[in-house]
PDB file of C-alpha atoms in Angstrom:
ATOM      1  CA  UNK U  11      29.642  47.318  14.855  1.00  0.00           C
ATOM      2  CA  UNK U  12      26.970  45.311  16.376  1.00  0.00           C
ATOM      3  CA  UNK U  13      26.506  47.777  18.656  1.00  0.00           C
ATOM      4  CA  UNK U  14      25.819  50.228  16.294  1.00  0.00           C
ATOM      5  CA  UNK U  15      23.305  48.224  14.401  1.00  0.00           C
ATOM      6  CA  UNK U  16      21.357  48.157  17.819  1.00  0.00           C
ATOM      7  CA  UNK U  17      21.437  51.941  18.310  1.00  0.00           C
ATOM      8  CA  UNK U  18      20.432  52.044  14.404  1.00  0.00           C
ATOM      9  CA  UNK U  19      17.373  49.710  15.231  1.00  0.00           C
ATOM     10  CA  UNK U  20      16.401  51.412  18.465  1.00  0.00           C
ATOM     11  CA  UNK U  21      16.399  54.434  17.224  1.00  0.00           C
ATOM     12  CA  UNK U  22      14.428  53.763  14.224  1.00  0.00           C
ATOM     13  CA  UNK U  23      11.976  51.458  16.392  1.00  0.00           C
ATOM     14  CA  UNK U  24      11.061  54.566  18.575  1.00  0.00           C
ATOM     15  CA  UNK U  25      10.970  57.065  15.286  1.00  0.00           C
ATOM     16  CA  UNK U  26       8.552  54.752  14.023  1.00  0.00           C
ATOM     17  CA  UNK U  27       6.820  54.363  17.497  1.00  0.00           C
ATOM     18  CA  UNK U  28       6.611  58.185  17.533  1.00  0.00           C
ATOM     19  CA  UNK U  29       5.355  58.493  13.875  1.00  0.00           C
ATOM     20  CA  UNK U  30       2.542  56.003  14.280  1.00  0.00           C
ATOM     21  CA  UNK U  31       1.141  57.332  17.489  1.00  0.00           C
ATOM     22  CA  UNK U  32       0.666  61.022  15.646  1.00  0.00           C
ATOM     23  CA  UNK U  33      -0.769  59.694  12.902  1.00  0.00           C
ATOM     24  CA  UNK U  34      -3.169  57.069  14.656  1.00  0.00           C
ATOM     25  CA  UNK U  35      -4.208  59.179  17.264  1.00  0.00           C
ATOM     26  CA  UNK U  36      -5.640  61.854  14.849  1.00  0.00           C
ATOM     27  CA  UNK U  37      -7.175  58.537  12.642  1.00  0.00           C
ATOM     28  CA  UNK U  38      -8.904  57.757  15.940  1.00  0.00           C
ATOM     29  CA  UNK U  39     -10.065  60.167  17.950  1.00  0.00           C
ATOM     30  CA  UNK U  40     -12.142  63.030  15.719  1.00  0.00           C
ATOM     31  CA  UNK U  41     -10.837  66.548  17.740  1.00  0.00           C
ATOM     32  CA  UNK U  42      -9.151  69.749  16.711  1.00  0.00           C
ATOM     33  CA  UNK U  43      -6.459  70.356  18.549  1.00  0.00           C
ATOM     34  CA  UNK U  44      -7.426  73.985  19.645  1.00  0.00           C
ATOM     35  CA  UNK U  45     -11.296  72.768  20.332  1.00  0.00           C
ATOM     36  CA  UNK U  46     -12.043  73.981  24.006  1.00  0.00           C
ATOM     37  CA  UNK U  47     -14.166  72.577  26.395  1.00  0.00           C
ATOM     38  CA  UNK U  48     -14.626  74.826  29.244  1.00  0.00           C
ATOM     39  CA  UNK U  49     -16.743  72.797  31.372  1.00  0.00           C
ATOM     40  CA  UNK U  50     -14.492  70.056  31.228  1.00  0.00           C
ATOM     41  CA  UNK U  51     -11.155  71.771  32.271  1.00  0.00           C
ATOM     42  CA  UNK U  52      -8.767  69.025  33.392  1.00  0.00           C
ATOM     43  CA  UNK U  53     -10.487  66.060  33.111  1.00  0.00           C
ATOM     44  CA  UNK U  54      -8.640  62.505  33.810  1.00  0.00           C
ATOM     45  CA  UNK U  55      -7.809  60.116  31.664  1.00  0.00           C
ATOM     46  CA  UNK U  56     -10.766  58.602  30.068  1.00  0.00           C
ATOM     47  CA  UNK U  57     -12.421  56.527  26.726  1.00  0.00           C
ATOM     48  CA  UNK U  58     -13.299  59.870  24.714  1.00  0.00           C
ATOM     49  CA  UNK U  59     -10.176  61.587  26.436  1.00  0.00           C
ATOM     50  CA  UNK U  60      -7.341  59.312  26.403  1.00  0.00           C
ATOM     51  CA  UNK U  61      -4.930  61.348  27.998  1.00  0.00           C
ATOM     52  CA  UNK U  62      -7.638  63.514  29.548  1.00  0.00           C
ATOM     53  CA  UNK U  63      -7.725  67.192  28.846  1.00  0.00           C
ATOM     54  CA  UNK U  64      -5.689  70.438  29.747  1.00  0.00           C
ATOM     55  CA  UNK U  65      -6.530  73.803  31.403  1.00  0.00           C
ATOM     56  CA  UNK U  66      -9.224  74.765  28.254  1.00  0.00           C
ATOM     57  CA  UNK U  67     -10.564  71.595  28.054  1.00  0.00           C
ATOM     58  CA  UNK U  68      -8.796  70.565  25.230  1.00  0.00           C
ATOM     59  CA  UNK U  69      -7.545  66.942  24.489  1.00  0.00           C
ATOM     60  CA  UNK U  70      -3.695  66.394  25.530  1.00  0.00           C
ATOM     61  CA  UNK U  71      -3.602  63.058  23.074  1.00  0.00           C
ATOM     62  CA  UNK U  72      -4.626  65.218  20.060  1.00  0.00           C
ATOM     63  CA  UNK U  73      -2.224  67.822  20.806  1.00  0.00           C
ATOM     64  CA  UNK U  74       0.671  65.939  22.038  1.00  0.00           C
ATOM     65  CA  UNK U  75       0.199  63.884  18.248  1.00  0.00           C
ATOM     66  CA  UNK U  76      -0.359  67.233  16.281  1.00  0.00           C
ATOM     67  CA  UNK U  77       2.438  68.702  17.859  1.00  0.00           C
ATOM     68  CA  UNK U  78       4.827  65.257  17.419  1.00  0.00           C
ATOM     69  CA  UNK U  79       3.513  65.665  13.500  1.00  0.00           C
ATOM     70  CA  UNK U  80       4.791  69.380  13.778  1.00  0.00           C
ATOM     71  CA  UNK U  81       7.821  69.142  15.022  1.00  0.00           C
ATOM     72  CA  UNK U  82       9.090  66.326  12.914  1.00  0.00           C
ATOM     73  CA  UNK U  83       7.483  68.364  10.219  1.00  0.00           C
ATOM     74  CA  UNK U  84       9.280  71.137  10.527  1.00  0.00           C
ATOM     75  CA  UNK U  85      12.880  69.428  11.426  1.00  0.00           C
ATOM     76  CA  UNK U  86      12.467  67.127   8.208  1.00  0.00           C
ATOM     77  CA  UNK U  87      11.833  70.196   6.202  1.00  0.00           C
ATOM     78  CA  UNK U  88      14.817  72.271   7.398  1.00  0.00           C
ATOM     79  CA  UNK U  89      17.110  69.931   7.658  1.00  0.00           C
ATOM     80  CA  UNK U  90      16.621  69.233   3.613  1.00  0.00           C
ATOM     81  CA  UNK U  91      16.465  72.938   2.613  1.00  0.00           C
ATOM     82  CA  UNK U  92      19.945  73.221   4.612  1.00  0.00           C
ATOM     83  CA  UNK U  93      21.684  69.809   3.249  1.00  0.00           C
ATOM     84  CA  UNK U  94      20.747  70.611  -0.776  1.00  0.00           C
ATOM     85  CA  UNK U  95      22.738  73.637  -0.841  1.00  0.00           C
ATOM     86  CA  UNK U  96      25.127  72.735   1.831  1.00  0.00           C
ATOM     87  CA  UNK U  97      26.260  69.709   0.063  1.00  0.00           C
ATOM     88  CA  UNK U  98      26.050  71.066  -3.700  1.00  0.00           C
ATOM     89  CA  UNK U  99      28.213  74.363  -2.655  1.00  0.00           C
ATOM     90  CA  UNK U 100      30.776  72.218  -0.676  1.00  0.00           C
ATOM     91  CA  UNK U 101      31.475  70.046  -3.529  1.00  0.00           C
ATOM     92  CA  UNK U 102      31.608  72.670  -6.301  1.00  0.00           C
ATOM     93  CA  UNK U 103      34.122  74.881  -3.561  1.00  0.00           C
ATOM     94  CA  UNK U 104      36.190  71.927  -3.546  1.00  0.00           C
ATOM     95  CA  UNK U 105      36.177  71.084  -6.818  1.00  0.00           C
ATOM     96  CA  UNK U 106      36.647  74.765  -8.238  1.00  0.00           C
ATOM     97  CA  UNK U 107      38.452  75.814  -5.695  1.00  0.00           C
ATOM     98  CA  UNK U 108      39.939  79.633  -5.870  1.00  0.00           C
ATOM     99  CA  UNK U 109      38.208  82.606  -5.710  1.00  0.00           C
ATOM    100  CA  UNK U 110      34.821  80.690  -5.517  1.00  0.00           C
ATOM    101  CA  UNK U 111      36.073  78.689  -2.612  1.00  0.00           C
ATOM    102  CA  UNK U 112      37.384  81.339  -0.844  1.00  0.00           C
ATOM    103  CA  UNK U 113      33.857  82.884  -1.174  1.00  0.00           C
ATOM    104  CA  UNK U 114      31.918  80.569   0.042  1.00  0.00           C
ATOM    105  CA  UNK U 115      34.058  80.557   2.683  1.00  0.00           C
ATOM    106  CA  UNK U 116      34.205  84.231   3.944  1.00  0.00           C
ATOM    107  CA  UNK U 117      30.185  83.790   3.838  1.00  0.00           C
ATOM    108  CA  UNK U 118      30.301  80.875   6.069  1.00  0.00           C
ATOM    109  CA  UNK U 119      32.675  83.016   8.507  1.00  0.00           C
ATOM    110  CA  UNK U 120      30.566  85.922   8.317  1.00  0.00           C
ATOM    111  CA  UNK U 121      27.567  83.702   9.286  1.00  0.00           C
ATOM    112  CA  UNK U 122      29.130  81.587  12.246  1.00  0.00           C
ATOM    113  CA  UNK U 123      30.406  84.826  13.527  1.00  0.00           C
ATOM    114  CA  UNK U 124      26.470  84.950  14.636  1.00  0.00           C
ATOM    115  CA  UNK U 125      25.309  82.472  17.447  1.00  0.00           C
ATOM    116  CA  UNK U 126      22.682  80.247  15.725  1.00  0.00           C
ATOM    117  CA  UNK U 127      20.075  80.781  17.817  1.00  0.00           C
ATOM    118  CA  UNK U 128      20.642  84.840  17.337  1.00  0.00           C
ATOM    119  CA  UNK U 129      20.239  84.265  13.633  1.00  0.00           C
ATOM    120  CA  UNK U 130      16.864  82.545  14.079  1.00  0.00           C
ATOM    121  CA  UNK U 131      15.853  85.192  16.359  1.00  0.00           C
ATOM    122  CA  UNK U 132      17.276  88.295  13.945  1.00  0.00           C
ATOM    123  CA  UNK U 133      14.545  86.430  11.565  1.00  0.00           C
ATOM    124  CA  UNK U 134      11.755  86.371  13.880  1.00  0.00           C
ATOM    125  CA  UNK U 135      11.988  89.731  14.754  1.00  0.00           C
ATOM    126  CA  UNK U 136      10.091  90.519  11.464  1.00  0.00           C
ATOM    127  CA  UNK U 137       7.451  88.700  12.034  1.00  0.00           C
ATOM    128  CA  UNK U 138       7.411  86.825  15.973  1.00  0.00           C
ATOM    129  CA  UNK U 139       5.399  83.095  15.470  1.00  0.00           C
ATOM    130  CA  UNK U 140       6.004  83.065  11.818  1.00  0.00           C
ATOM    131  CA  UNK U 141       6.114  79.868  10.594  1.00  0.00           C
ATOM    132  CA  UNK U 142       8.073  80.856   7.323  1.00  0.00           C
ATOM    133  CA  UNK U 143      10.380  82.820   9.174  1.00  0.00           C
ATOM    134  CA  UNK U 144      11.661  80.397  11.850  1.00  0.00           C
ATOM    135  CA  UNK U 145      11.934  77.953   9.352  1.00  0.00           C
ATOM    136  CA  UNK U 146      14.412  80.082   6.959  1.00  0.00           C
ATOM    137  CA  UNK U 147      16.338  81.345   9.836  1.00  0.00           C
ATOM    138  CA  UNK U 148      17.049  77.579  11.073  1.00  0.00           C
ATOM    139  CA  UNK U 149      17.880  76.565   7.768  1.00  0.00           C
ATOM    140  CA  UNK U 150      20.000  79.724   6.815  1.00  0.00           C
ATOM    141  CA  UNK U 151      22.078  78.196   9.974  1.00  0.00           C
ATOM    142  CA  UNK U 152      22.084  74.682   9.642  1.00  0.00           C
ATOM    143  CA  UNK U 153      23.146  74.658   5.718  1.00  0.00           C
ATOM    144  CA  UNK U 154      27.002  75.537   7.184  1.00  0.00           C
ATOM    145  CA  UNK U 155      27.376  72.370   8.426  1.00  0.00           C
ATOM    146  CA  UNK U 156      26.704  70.280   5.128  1.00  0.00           C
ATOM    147  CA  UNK U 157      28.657  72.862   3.233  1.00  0.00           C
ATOM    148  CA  UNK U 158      32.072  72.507   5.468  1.00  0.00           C
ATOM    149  CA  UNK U 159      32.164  68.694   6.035  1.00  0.00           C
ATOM    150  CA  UNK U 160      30.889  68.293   2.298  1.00  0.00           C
ATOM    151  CA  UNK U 161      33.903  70.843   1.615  1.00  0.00           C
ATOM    152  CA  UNK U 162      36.569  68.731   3.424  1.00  0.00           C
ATOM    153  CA  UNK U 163      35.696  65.649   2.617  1.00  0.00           C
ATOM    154  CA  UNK U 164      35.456  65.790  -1.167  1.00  0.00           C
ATOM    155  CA  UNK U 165      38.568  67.997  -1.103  1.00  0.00           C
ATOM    156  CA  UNK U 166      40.156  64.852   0.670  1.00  0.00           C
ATOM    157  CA  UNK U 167      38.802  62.421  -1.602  1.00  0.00           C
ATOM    158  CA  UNK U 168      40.121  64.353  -5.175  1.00  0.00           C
ATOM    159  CA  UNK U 169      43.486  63.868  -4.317  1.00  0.00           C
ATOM    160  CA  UNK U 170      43.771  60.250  -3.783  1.00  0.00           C
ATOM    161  CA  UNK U 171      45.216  58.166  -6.249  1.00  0.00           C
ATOM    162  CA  UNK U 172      42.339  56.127  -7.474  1.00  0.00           C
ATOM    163  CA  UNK U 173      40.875  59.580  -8.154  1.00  0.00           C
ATOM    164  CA  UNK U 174      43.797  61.146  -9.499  1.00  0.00           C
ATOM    165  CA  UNK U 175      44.014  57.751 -11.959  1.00  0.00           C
ATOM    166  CA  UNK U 176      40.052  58.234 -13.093  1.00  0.00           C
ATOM    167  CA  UNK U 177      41.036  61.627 -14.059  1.00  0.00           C
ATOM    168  CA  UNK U 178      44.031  60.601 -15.868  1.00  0.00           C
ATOM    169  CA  UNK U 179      42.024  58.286 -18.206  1.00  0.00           C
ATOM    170  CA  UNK U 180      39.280  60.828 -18.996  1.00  0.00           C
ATOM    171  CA  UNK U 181      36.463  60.289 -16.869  1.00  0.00           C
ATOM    172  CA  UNK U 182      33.990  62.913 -16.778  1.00  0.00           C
ATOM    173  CA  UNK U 183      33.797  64.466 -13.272  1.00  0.00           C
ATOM    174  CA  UNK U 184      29.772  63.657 -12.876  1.00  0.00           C
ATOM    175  CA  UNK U 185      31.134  59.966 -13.032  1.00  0.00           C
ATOM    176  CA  UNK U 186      33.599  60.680 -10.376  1.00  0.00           C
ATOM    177  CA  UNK U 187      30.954  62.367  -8.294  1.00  0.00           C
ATOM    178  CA  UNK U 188      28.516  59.434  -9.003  1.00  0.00           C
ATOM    179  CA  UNK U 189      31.274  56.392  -8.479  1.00  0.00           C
ATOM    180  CA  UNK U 190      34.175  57.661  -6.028  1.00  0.00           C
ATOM    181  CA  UNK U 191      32.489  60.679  -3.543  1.00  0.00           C
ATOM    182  CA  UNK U 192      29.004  60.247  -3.076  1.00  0.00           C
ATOM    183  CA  UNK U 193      29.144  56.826  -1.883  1.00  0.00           C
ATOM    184  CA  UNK U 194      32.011  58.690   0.594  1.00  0.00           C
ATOM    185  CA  UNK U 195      30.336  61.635   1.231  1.00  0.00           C
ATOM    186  CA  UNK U 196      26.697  60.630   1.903  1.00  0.00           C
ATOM    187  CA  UNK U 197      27.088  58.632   5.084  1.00  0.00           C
ATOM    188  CA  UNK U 198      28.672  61.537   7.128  1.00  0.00           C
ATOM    189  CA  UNK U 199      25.731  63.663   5.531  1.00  0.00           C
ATOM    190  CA  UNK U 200      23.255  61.003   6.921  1.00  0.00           C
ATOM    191  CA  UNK U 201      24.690  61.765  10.389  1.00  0.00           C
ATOM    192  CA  UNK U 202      24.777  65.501   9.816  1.00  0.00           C
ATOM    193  CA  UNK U 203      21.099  65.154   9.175  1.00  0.00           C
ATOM    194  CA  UNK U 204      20.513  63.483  12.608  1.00  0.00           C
ATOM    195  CA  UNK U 205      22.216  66.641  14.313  1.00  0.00           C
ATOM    196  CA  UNK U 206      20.441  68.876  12.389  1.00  0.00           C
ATOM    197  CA  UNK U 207      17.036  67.572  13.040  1.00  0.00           C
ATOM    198  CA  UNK U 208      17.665  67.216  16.585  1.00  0.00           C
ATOM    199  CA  UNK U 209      19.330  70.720  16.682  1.00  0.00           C
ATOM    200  CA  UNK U 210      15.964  71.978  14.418  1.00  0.00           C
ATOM    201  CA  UNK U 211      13.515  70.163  17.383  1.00  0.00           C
ATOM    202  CA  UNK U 212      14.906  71.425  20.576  1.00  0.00           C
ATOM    203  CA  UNK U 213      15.572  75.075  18.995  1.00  0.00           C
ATOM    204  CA  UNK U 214      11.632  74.781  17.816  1.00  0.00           C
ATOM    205  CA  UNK U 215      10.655  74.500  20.989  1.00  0.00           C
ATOM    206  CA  UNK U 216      13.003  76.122  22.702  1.00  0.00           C
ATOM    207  CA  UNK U 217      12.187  79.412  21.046  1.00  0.00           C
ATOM    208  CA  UNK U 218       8.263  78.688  21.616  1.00  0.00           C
ATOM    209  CA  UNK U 219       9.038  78.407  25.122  1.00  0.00           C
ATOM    210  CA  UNK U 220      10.365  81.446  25.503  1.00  0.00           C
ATOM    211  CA  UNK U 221       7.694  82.787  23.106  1.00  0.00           C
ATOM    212  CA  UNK U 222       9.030  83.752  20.447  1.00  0.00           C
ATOM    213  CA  UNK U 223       8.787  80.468  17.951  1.00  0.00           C
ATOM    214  CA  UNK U 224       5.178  78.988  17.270  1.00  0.00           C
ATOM    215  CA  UNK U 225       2.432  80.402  19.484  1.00  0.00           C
ATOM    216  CA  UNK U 226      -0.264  79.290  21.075  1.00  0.00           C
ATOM    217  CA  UNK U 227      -3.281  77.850  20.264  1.00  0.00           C
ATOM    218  CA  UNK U 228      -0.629  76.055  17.994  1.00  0.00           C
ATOM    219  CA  UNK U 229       0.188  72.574  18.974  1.00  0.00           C
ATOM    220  CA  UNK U 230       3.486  72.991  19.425  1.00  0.00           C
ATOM    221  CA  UNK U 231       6.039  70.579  22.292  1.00  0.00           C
ATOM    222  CA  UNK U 232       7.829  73.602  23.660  1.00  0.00           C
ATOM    223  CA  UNK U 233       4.725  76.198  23.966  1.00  0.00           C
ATOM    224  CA  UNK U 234       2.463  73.493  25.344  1.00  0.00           C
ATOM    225  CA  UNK U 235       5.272  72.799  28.734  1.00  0.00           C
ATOM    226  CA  UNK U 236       5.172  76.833  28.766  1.00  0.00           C
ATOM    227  CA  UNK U 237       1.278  76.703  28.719  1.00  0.00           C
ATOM    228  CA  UNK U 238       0.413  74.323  31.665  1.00  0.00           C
ATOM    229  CA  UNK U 239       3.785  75.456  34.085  1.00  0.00           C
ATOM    230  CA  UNK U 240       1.409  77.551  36.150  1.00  0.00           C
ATOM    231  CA  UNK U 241      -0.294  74.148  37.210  1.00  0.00           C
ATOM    232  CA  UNK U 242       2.640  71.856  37.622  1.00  0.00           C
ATOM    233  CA  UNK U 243       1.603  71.093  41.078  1.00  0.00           C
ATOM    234  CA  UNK U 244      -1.946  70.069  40.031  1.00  0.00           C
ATOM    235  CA  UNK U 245      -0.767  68.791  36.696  1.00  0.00           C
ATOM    236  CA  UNK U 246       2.611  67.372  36.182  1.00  0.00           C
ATOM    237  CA  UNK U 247       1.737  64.874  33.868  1.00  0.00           C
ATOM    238  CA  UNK U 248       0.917  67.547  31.484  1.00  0.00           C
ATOM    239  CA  UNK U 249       4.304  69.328  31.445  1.00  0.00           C
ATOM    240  CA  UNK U 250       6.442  65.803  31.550  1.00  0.00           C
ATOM    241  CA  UNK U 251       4.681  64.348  28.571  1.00  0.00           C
ATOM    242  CA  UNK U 252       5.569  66.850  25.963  1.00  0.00           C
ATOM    243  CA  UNK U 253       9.406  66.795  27.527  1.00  0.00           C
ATOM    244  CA  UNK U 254       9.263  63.019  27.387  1.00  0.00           C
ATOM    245  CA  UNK U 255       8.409  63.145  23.606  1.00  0.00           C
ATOM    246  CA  UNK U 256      10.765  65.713  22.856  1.00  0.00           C
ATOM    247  CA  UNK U 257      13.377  63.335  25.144  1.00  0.00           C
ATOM    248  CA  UNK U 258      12.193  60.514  22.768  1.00  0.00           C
ATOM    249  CA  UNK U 259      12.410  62.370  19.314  1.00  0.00           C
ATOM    250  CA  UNK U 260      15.903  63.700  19.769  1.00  0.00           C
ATOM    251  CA  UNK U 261      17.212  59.995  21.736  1.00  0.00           C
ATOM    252  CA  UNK U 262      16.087  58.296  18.616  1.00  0.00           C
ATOM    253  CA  UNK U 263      17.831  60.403  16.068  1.00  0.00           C
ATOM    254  CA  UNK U 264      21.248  60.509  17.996  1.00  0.00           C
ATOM    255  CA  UNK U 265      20.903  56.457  18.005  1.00  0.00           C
ATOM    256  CA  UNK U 266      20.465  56.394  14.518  1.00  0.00           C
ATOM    257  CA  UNK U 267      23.472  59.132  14.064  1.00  0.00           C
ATOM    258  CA  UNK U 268      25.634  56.263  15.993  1.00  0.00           C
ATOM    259  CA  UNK U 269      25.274  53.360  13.170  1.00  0.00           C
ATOM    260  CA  UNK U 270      25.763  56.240  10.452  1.00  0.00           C
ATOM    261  CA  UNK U 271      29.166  57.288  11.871  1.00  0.00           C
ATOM    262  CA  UNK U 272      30.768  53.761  11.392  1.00  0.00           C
ATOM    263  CA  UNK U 273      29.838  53.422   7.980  1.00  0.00           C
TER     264      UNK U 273
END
């Protein structure tokens, strides 16, 4: 257990580390992150380029913060759009049960039948770099999740006795949702969050490595390592920094998924 609280304060130290540095950097230092600077291709570290700049002379702090901002962004906002549904379908399967169950179910086989990362692709084929369209497609695949464990769980939880009593003496089944599974159910959603946000990040900018996610000039973790490969040997910095924060981002949320699994 103490362990646990340490992996919950670790990771939420270097969340917050992450979250401040976007923000601050962008309160400091007055640059868009797609302004070039040709005549300044490159340049080292300095006071009006922290981090110095990359092959268009634009500054690395600025778009290592916008693309931190983005990428939380993005995972934050999936990750809800998939639990909402996910959890309020699971619990209504298991509480109906028959032929809406069973439903809900086929649909959730027909989906996983498709690899997750073909879904999100299927999407983007419509429209490559959309930002609307990556983000349905990795919500459309991360809702299956919350629905299943939601599923099992609260089917668990209505037939013990302490439920089976409230029932018995008339309790509406909003109170029994409120009082007996929530409090159940909403830690193991807590660490299905964590997943899904890391599982959101490293598909973001997995797919804008391989170009077909977010494109550039867009600030984005995986399209920037893409962007500056053809200079590793000049530049290394430059490609391990945006792996480092995308290292950092998905360490701290599997830390934090630690404390939530022994509640």
């Amino acid at each position: 257990m103490q362990n646990s609280k340490k992996s919950l304060y670790i990771g939420s130290f270097i969340l917050i580390l992450l979250a401040s540095f976007s923000i601050v950097s962008q309160m400091i230092y007055n640059y868009e992150s797609d302004q070039q600077d040709l005549m300044n291709t490159f340049a080292s570290p300095s006071l009006s380029h922290l981090l110095g700049t990359d092959q268009y002379g634009r500054d690395v702090l600025i778009r290592i913060a916008q693309a931190t901002q983005l990428s939380f962004f993005l995972a934050f906002i999936t990750t809800i759009t998939a639990l909402v549904p996910g959890v309020i379908l699971g619990i209504l399967a298991a509480y109906k049960g028959g032929i809406i169950d069973k439903l809900l179910g086929f649909l959730c086989d027909v989906l996983l039948a498709l690899p997750g990362l073909l879904l999100v692709l299927i999407f983007l084929a419509f429209s490559p770099g959309n930002l609307l369209f990556l983000y349905l497609g990795l919500a459309l695949t991360l809702w299956i999740e919350f629905f299943k464990v939601s599923r099992a769980k609260t089917k668990s939880l209505l037939v013990e006795p302490y439920v089976e009593a409230t029932k018995s003496l008339g309790f509406s089944f909003s109170y029994i949702l409120k009082k007996l599974i929530l409090p159940k159910l909403l830690p193991l959603v807590f660490t299905i969050s964590t997943f899904s946000m890391s599982t959101a990040i490293i598909a973001i900018s997995s797919l804008s490595a391989i170009s077909v996610g977010l494109r550039p000039p867009t600030a984005e973790l995986g399209s920037m390592i893409v962007e500056v490969l053809p200079y590793y040997e000049e530049e290394p910095f430059l490609v391990l920094l945006p792996s480092l924060i995308i290292f950092l981002i998905v360490l701290s949320l599997q830390l934090m998924s630690k404390r939530s699994e022994d509640v």
